[in-house]
């Protein structure tokens, strides 16, 4: 905590009562400018320091005690709140400004000097939360979001839900006015709620409404710990307007220590049993989803997979396994396996089964009937009832509660112990088989990328491979998901470092892409990495202000659009419905789905936000030079944007 | 008529064997392929298969030597894609689409695309 204003050991009220004891006459003398009388007062009362005077007013002697009490506040509660936030090593706070948190806003800027945390100006609360979401997945730690507890939280809700589904830690700080008689008429009532956090409670791990600064300090420690304990997720701490704005009148509150909770490890006897099953299996497969939090997670999974010579299927939650490793295999391996080891799966049922999108939704088992399933994860440790992202129930044959990344070393060790010589001897054959399969997958992907290579609009394969040529020798990281571009990054780029691919929105809520990319790019900026965002056009139309934030805060980010002129997924849904009803979509599929007439000029939107931009580009030959020009801009520490009109997928 | 996946596969294989699988691209500007491309676009085939049949949300259909009967079987009795019954897409129109798909030129070979050739390592 800064000490300005505290050197005398007096708070504002104590100073005022001293001045009052010296007599009203002294004040009036001072007003008259009598220096000797002022000196006399100084002998009786403890006078404020220069710093205190500066905080109160340039010339406080021009005010009566009552006026000072009415106009000024010393040692506001929100200064202490900043100290608490700073103690948690929270580097940034994303915000769209609002009056219900004006107290802490001022404290961050003036008291904290806008450093650690630094405020990042956002144009929408959905953007602010999604930026924090993207940041957390790269930095491995949360930042905070400041928002109105009412209108701000309602704007933020979609992005919070995405973060919840995606297990991303972030701390929402919500302004609110709890004392009704203190509220000014009008907006302060509209921006107050009895239970402001309730609009988010279904999809945050925890929330609290502190009633004192000490309460706030302890709640923040608890909030941080809950948010960062797997399964990670968002938390909410409310900030009462009065608590922020009033001065600290009594004992200075203290900041407790924050001790992180170590992630839970699976039960040793269950791990030993899992190891025996894995070693005994003829064709085990490992399926990982939200498993690796950092490079250790990837390295540990490589070790286990190599000991077993078992293929690994990487689902979309995080990059759990290098796609260049020969044991990286397709999901088709699930159907051939006699044992499936699921690591941090959110949807075990959906790995083992499927339901086709037909009139009658008949479930089909994808896995072999005799396949056994082992599940290791923390999913059951924290679920809520209302929103159904926890997916369908599945009775795994062996279900182990524990953080998979933390549990992997003991599982690998148990596998080594259980491995017989005879079993070890089979590894050479298995390795050869998987190497051949991996090489074939890569050859098939390269072959598939040839098709429509010279097409206009640009093929998604060409989009990715033109990018790859120019980034592959740099320290790069994708900050977007490639699922809707035929997964070309995962098929043809070399994804080896955990930070190179951070998955998607989690809750499939559109509007995540642009702001999460900016937040992730911010985290990469600290490491000097090139952040690459393949931006979908429909997503960009939600919160394009994210590009203004990137320009304003000098966040280098290469954005290349996959602009297919519409909400393409919905084209396909509409088509399916029309065919199912034997009506057809001859020429009418655009209705409700297309972004045309007029076509949004995404490059001009980006440049309007202060980003360098180029495009729209439809000819593939124009793409490489545009990317080169954009990289020059990014290398100068600025965001750059290239709009590319593409094939649908 | 309802067909299982397996039955479809058997019928298609048998049809392919019976009819042969020689791909004969139609000439550029041919009326049938022009009309076929218009139908391919208006019936939204491109949404899943791409403007040049390269695939995307669904499988590649360019440069695959289906005889028309097999192609029609896929469209009428699909596994994953929506079914297109004759009242939505007549045999005549379907054949025009088929002609267009067959006319899509072969893509350049891998060694003619440096960006992909480099990826062979």
CSV table of N, CA and C in Angstrom, one decimal, chain A residues 565-623:
chain,number,residue,atom,x,y,z
A,565,UNK,N,-18.7,-15.0,-45.9
A,565,UNK,CA,-19.9,-14.2,-46.2
A,565,UNK,C,-21.2,-14.7,-45.5
A,566,UNK,N,-21.1,-15.3,-44.3
A,566,UNK,CA,-22.3,-15.7,-43.7
A,566,UNK,C,-22.1,-16.5,-42.5
A,567,UNK,N,-23.2,-16.9,-41.8
A,567,UNK,CA,-23.1,-17.8,-40.7
A,567,UNK,C,-23.3,-19.2,-41.3
A,568,UNK,N,-22.1,-19.8,-41.7
A,568,UNK,CA,-22.2,-20.9,-42.6
A,568,UNK,C,-22.8,-22.2,-42.0
A,569,UNK,N,-22.5,-22.3,-40.7
A,569,UNK,CA,-23.0,-23.5,-40.0
A,569,UNK,C,-24.5,-23.5,-40.2
A,570,UNK,N,-25.1,-22.4,-40.1
A,570,UNK,CA,-26.6,-22.3,-40.1
A,570,UNK,C,-27.1,-22.5,-41.5
A,571,UNK,N,-26.3,-22.2,-42.6
A,571,UNK,CA,-26.7,-22.6,-43.9
A,571,UNK,C,-27.0,-24.1,-44.0
A,572,UNK,N,-26.1,-24.8,-43.4
A,572,UNK,CA,-26.2,-26.3,-43.5
A,572,UNK,C,-27.4,-26.8,-42.7
A,573,UNK,N,-27.6,-26.2,-41.5
A,573,UNK,CA,-28.7,-26.6,-40.7
A,573,UNK,C,-30.1,-26.3,-41.4
A,574,UNK,N,-30.1,-25.1,-42.1
A,574,UNK,CA,-31.3,-24.8,-42.8
A,574,UNK,C,-31.6,-25.7,-43.9
A,575,UNK,N,-30.5,-26.1,-44.6
A,575,UNK,CA,-30.6,-27.0,-45.7
A,575,UNK,C,-31.1,-28.4,-45.3
A,576,UNK,N,-30.6,-28.8,-44.1
A,576,UNK,CA,-31.0,-30.1,-43.6
A,576,UNK,C,-32.5,-30.1,-43.3
A,577,UNK,N,-32.9,-29.0,-42.6
A,577,UNK,CA,-34.4,-28.9,-42.3
A,577,UNK,C,-35.2,-28.9,-43.6
A,578,UNK,N,-34.8,-28.2,-44.6
A,578,UNK,CA,-35.6,-28.1,-45.8
A,578,UNK,C,-35.6,-29.4,-46.5
A,579,UNK,N,-34.6,-30.1,-46.5
A,579,UNK,CA,-34.5,-31.4,-47.2
A,579,UNK,C,-35.4,-32.4,-46.4
A,580,UNK,N,-35.3,-32.4,-45.1
A,580,UNK,CA,-36.1,-33.3,-44.2
A,580,UNK,C,-37.5,-33.1,-44.5
A,581,UNK,N,-37.9,-31.9,-44.8
A,581,UNK,CA,-39.4,-31.6,-45.0
A,581,UNK,C,-39.7,-31.6,-46.5
A,582,UNK,N,-38.8,-32.0,-47.3
A,582,UNK,CA,-39.0,-32.1,-48.8
A,582,UNK,C,-39.4,-30.8,-49.4
A,583,UNK,N,-38.8,-29.7,-48.9
A,583,UNK,CA,-39.1,-28.4,-49.4
A,583,UNK,C,-37.9,-27.9,-50.2
A,584,UNK,N,-36.7,-28.3,-49.9
A,584,UNK,CA,-35.5,-27.8,-50.6
A,584,UNK,C,-35.2,-26.4,-50.3
A,585,UNK,N,-34.0,-26.0,-50.7
A,585,UNK,CA,-33.5,-24.7,-50.4
A,585,UNK,C,-33.0,-24.0,-51.7
A,586,UNK,N,-33.7,-24.3,-52.8
A,586,UNK,CA,-33.2,-23.8,-54.1
A,586,UNK,C,-33.1,-22.3,-54.1
A,587,UNK,N,-32.0,-21.7,-53.8
A,587,UNK,CA,-31.8,-20.2,-53.9
A,587,UNK,C,-32.2,-19.5,-52.6
A,588,UNK,N,-32.8,-20.2,-51.6
A,588,UNK,CA,-33.3,-19.4,-50.5
A,588,UNK,C,-32.5,-19.6,-49.2
A,589,UNK,N,-31.4,-20.3,-49.3
A,589,UNK,CA,-30.7,-20.6,-48.0
A,589,UNK,C,-30.0,-19.3,-47.5
A,590,UNK,N,-30.0,-18.3,-48.3
A,590,UNK,CA,-29.4,-17.0,-47.8
A,590,UNK,C,-30.1,-16.4,-46.7
A,591,UNK,N,-31.5,-16.6,-46.7
A,591,UNK,CA,-32.3,-15.9,-45.8
A,591,UNK,C,-32.0,-16.2,-44.3
A,592,UNK,N,-31.6,-15.1,-43.6
A,592,UNK,CA,-31.3,-15.3,-42.2
A,592,UNK,C,-29.9,-15.7,-42.0
A,593,UNK,N,-29.1,-16.1,-43.0
A,593,UNK,CA,-27.8,-16.6,-42.8
A,593,UNK,C,-26.7,-15.8,-43.4
A,594,UNK,N,-27.0,-15.1,-44.5
A,594,UNK,CA,-25.9,-14.5,-45.3
A,594,UNK,C,-25.6,-13.1,-44.8
A,595,UNK,N,-24.3,-12.8,-44.9
A,595,UNK,CA,-23.8,-11.5,-44.6
A,595,UNK,C,-23.5,-10.8,-45.9
A,596,UNK,N,-24.5,-10.4,-46.6
A,596,UNK,CA,-24.3,-9.8,-47.9
A,596,UNK,C,-25.5,-8.8,-48.2
A,597,UNK,N,-25.4,-8.0,-49.2
A,597,UNK,CA,-26.4,-7.0,-49.5
A,597,UNK,C,-26.7,-6.1,-48.4
A,598,UNK,N,-25.7,-5.3,-47.9
A,598,UNK,CA,-24.4,-5.2,-48.4
A,598,UNK,C,-23.4,-6.2,-47.7
A,599,UNK,N,-22.3,-6.5,-48.4
A,599,UNK,CA,-21.3,-7.3,-47.7
A,599,UNK,C,-20.5,-6.4,-46.7
A,600,UNK,N,-20.4,-6.8,-45.5
A,600,UNK,CA,-19.6,-6.0,-44.6
A,600,UNK,C,-18.2,-5.9,-45.1
A,601,UNK,N,-17.6,-4.7,-45.1
A,601,UNK,CA,-16.2,-4.6,-45.5
A,601,UNK,C,-15.4,-4.7,-44.3
A,602,UNK,N,-14.9,-5.9,-44.0
A,602,UNK,CA,-14.2,-6.2,-42.7
A,602,UNK,C,-12.9,-5.4,-42.6
A,603,UNK,N,-12.2,-5.3,-43.8
A,603,UNK,CA,-11.0,-4.5,-43.7
A,603,UNK,C,-11.2,-3.1,-43.3
A,604,UNK,N,-12.3,-2.5,-43.8
A,604,UNK,CA,-12.6,-1.1,-43.5
A,604,UNK,C,-13.0,-1.0,-42.0
A,605,UNK,N,-13.7,-2.0,-41.6
A,605,UNK,CA,-14.1,-2.0,-40.1
A,605,UNK,C,-12.8,-2.0,-39.3
A,606,UNK,N,-11.9,-2.9,-39.7
A,606,UNK,CA,-10.7,-3.0,-38.9
A,606,UNK,C,-9.9,-1.7,-38.9
A,607,UNK,N,-9.8,-1.1,-40.2
A,607,UNK,CA,-9.0,0.1,-40.3
A,607,UNK,C,-9.7,1.2,-39.5
A,608,UNK,N,-11.1,1.2,-39.5
A,608,UNK,CA,-11.8,2.2,-38.7
A,608,UNK,C,-11.5,2.1,-37.3
A,609,UNK,N,-11.1,0.9,-36.8
A,609,UNK,CA,-10.8,0.7,-35.4
A,609,UNK,C,-9.3,1.0,-35.2
A,610,UNK,N,-8.6,1.4,-36.2
A,610,UNK,CA,-7.2,1.8,-36.0
A,610,UNK,C,-6.2,0.8,-36.4
A,611,UNK,N,-6.6,-0.3,-37.0
A,611,UNK,CA,-5.7,-1.4,-37.4
A,611,UNK,C,-5.3,-1.2,-38.8
A,612,UNK,N,-4.1,-1.5,-39.1
A,612,UNK,CA,-3.6,-1.6,-40.5
A,612,UNK,C,-4.5,-2.7,-41.1
A,613,UNK,N,-4.9,-2.5,-42.3
A,613,UNK,CA,-5.7,-3.6,-42.9
A,613,UNK,C,-5.5,-3.7,-44.4
A,614,UNK,N,-5.9,-4.8,-45.0
A,614,UNK,CA,-5.8,-5.1,-46.4
A,614,UNK,C,-7.0,-6.0,-46.8
A,615,UNK,N,-7.4,-5.9,-48.0
A,615,UNK,CA,-8.4,-6.8,-48.5
A,615,UNK,C,-9.7,-6.0,-48.8
A,616,UNK,N,-10.8,-6.6,-49.2
A,616,UNK,CA,-10.9,-8.1,-49.3
A,616,UNK,C,-10.1,-8.7,-50.4
A,617,UNK,N,-9.5,-9.9,-50.2
A,617,UNK,CA,-8.7,-10.6,-51.1
A,617,UNK,C,-9.5,-11.8,-51.5
A,618,UNK,N,-9.7,-12.0,-52.8
A,618,UNK,CA,-10.4,-13.2,-53.3
A,618,UNK,C,-9.5,-14.1,-54.1
A,619,UNK,N,-8.5,-13.5,-54.7
A,619,UNK,CA,-7.6,-14.3,-55.6
A,619,UNK,C,-6.4,-14.8,-54.7
A,620,UNK,N,-6.2,-16.1,-54.8
A,620,UNK,CA,-5.2,-16.7,-54.0
A,620,UNK,C,-3.8,-16.2,-54.2
A,621,UNK,N,-3.5,-15.7,-55.4
A,621,UNK,CA,-2.1,-15.2,-55.7
A,621,UNK,C,-1.9,-13.9,-54.9
A,622,UNK,N,-2.9,-13.2,-54.5
A,622,UNK,CA,-2.7,-12.0,-53.8
A,622,UNK,C,-2.5,-12.2,-52.3
A,623,UNK,N,-2.7,-13.4,-51.9
A,623,UNK,CA,-2.7,-13.6,-50.4
A,623,UNK,C,-1.3,-13.5,-49.8
